[in-house]
PDB file of C-alpha atoms in Angstrom:
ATOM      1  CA  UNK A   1       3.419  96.100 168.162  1.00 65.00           C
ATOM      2  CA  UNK A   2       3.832  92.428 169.844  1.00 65.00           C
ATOM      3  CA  UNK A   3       4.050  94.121 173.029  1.00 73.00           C
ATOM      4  CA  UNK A   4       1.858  97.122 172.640  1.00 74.00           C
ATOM      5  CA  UNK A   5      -0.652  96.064 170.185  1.00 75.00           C
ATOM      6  CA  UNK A   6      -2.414  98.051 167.762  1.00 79.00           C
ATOM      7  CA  UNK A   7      -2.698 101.143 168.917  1.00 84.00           C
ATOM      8  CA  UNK A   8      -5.197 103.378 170.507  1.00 90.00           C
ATOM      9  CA  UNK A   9      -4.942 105.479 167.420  1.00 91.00           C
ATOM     10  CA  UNK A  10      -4.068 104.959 164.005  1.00 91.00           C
ATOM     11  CA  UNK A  11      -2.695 106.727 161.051  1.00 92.00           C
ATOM     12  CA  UNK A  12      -1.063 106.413 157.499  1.00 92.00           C
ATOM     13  CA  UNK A  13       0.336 109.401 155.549  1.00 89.00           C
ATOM     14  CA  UNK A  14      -0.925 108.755 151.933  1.00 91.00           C
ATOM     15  CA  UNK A  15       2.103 110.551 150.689  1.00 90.00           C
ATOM     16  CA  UNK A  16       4.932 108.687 152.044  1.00 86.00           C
ATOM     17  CA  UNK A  17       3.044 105.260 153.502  1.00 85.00           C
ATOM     18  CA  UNK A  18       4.594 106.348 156.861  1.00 87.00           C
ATOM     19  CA  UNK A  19       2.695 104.692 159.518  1.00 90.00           C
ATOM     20  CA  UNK A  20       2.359 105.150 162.815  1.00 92.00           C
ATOM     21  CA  UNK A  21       0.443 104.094 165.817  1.00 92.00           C
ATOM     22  CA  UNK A  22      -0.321 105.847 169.002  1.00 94.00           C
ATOM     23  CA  UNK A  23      -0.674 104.395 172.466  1.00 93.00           C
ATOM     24  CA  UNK A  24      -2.155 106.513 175.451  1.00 92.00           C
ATOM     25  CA  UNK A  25      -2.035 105.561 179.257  1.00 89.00           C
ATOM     26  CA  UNK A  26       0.885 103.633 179.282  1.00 90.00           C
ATOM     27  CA  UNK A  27       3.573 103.129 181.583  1.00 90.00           C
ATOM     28  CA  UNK A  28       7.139 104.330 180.808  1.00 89.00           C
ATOM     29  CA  UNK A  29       9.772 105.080 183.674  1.00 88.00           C
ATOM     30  CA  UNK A  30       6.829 104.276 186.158  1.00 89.00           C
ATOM     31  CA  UNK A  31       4.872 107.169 184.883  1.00 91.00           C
ATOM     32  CA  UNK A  32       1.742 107.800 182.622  1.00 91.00           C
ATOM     33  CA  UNK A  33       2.938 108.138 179.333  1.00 92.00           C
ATOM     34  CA  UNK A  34       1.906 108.077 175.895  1.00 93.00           C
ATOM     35  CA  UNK A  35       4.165 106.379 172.872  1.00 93.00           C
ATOM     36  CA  UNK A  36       3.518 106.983 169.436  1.00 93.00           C
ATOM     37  CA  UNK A  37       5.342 104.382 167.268  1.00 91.00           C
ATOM     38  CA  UNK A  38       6.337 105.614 163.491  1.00 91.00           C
ATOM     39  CA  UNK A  39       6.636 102.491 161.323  1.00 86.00           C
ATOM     40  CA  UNK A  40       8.192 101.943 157.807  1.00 81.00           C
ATOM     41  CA  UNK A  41       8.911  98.947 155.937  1.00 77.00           C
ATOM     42  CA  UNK A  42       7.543  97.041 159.101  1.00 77.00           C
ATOM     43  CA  UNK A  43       9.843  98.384 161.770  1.00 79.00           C
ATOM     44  CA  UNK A  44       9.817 101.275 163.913  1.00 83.00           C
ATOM     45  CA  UNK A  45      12.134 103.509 162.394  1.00 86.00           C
ATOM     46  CA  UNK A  46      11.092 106.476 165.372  1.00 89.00           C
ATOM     47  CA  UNK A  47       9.507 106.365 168.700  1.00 91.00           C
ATOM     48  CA  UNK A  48       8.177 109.275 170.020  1.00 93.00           C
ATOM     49  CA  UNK A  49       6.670 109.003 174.050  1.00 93.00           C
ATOM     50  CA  UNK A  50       5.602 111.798 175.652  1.00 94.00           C
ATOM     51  CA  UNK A  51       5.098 111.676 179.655  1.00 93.00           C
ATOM     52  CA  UNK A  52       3.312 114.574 181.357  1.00 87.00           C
ATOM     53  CA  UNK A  53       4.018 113.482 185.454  1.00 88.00           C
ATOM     54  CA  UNK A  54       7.148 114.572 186.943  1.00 89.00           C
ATOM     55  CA  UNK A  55       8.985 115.280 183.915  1.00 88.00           C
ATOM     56  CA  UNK A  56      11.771 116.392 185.464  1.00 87.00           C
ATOM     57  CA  UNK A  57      12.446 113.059 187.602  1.00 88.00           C
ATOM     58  CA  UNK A  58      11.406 111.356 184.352  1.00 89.00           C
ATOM     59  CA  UNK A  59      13.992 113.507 182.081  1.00 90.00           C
ATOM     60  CA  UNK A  60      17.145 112.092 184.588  1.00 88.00           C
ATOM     61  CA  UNK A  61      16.032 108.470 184.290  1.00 90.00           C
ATOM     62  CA  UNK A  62      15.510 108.461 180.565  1.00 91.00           C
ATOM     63  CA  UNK A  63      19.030 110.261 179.887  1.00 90.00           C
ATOM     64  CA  UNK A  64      20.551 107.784 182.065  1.00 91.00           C
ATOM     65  CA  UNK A  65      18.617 104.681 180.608  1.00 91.00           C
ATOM     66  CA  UNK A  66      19.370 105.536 176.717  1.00 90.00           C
ATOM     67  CA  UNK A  67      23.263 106.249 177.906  1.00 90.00           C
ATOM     68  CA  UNK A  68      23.772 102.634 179.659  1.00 92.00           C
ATOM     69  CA  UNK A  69      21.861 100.948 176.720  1.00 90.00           C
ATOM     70  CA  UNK A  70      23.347 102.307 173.844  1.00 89.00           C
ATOM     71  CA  UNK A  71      26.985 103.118 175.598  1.00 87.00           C
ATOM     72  CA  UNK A  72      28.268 100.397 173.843  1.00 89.00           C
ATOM     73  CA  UNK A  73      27.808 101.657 169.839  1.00 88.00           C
ATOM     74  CA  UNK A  74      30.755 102.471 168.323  1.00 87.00           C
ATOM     75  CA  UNK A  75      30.559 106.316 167.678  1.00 88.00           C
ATOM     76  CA  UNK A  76      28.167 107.044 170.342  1.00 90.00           C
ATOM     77  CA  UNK A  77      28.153 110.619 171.754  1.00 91.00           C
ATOM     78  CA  UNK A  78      26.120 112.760 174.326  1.00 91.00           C
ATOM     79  CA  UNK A  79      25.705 116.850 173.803  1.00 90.00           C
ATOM     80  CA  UNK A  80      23.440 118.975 175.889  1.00 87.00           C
ATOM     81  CA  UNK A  81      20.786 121.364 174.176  1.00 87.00           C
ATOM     82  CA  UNK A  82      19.084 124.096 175.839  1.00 86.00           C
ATOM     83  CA  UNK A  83      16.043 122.202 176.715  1.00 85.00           C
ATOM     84  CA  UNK A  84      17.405 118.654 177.242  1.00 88.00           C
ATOM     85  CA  UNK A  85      19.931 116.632 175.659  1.00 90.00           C
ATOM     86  CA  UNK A  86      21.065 114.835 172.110  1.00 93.00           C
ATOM     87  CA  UNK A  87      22.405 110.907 172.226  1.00 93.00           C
ATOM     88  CA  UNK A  88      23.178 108.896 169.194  1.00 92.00           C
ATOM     89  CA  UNK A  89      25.555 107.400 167.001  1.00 90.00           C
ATOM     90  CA  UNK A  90      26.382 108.730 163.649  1.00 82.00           C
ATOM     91  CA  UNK A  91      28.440 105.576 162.904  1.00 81.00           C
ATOM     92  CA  UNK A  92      26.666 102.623 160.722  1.00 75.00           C
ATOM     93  CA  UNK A  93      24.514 101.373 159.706  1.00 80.00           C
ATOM     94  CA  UNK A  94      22.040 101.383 161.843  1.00 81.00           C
ATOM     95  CA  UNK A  95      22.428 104.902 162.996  1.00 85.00           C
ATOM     96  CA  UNK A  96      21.026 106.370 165.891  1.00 87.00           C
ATOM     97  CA  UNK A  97      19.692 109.256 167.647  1.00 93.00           C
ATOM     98  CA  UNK A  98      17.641 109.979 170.867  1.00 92.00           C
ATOM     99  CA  UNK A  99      16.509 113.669 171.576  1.00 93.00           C
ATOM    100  CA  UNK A 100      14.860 114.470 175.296  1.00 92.00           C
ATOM    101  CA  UNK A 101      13.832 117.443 175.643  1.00 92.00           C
ATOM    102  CA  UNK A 102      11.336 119.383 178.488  1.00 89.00           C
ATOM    103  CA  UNK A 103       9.320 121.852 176.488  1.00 84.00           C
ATOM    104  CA  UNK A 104       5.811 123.349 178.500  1.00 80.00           C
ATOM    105  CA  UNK A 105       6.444 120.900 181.290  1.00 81.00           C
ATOM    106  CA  UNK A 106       6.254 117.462 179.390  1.00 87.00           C
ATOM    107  CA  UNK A 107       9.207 114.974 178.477  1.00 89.00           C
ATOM    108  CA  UNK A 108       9.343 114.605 174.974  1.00 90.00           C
ATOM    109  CA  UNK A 109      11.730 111.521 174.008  1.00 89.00           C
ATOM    110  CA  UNK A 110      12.408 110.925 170.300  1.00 90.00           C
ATOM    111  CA  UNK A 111      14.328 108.089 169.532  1.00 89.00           C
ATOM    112  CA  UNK A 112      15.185 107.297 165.596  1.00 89.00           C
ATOM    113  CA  UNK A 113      16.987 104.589 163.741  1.00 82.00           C
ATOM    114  CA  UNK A 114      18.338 104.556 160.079  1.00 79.00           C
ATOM    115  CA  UNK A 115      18.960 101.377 158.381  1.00 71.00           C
TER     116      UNK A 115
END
């Protein structure tokens, strides 16, 4: 939120206090993009961005810009799905997972972390 602010939209689920904020026209892999930021217990515990221009070109950077930054956790491990790929880390705490995925021509990148 320090770098993003508060969000073009907001919302809280009454039932579980998850929060989470949206941000539309932003920039992510030099393309329009928007992030939607899921917060609990004031940190983003998944981030969700969705970019709709050149997916595909978009889909290649991603992968290989989760892999280099997270190649480093112990446990980490790559497996490809139909429709993209699965990254993360079932060693922890913190564990991790990123999912990128091309469904109706749009990258979808969901990136999770467990305390």
């Amino acid at each position: 939120m320090l770098r993003y602010g508060l969000g073009d939209e907001r919302y809280v689920n009454p039932e579980t206090n998850l929060r989470s904020y949206t941000h539309n026209d932003e920039l992510l892999f030099g393309r329009e993009a928007s992030i939607e930021f899921f917060m609990s217990s004031f940190h983003a515990c998944w981030i969700r961005a969705t970019i709709l221009k050149d997916p595909e070109g978009a889909y290649r950077e991603a992968c290989e810009s989760i892999r280099e930054a997270n190649k480093a956790r112990k446990g980490f491990e790559i497996q490809e799905t139909a429709d993209g790929c699965e990254m993360g880390s079932s060693l922890g705490p913190p564990f991790f997972s990123a999912d990128l995925s091309l469904p109706d021509e749009r990258q979808v990148i969901d990136i999770t972390e467990h305390r």
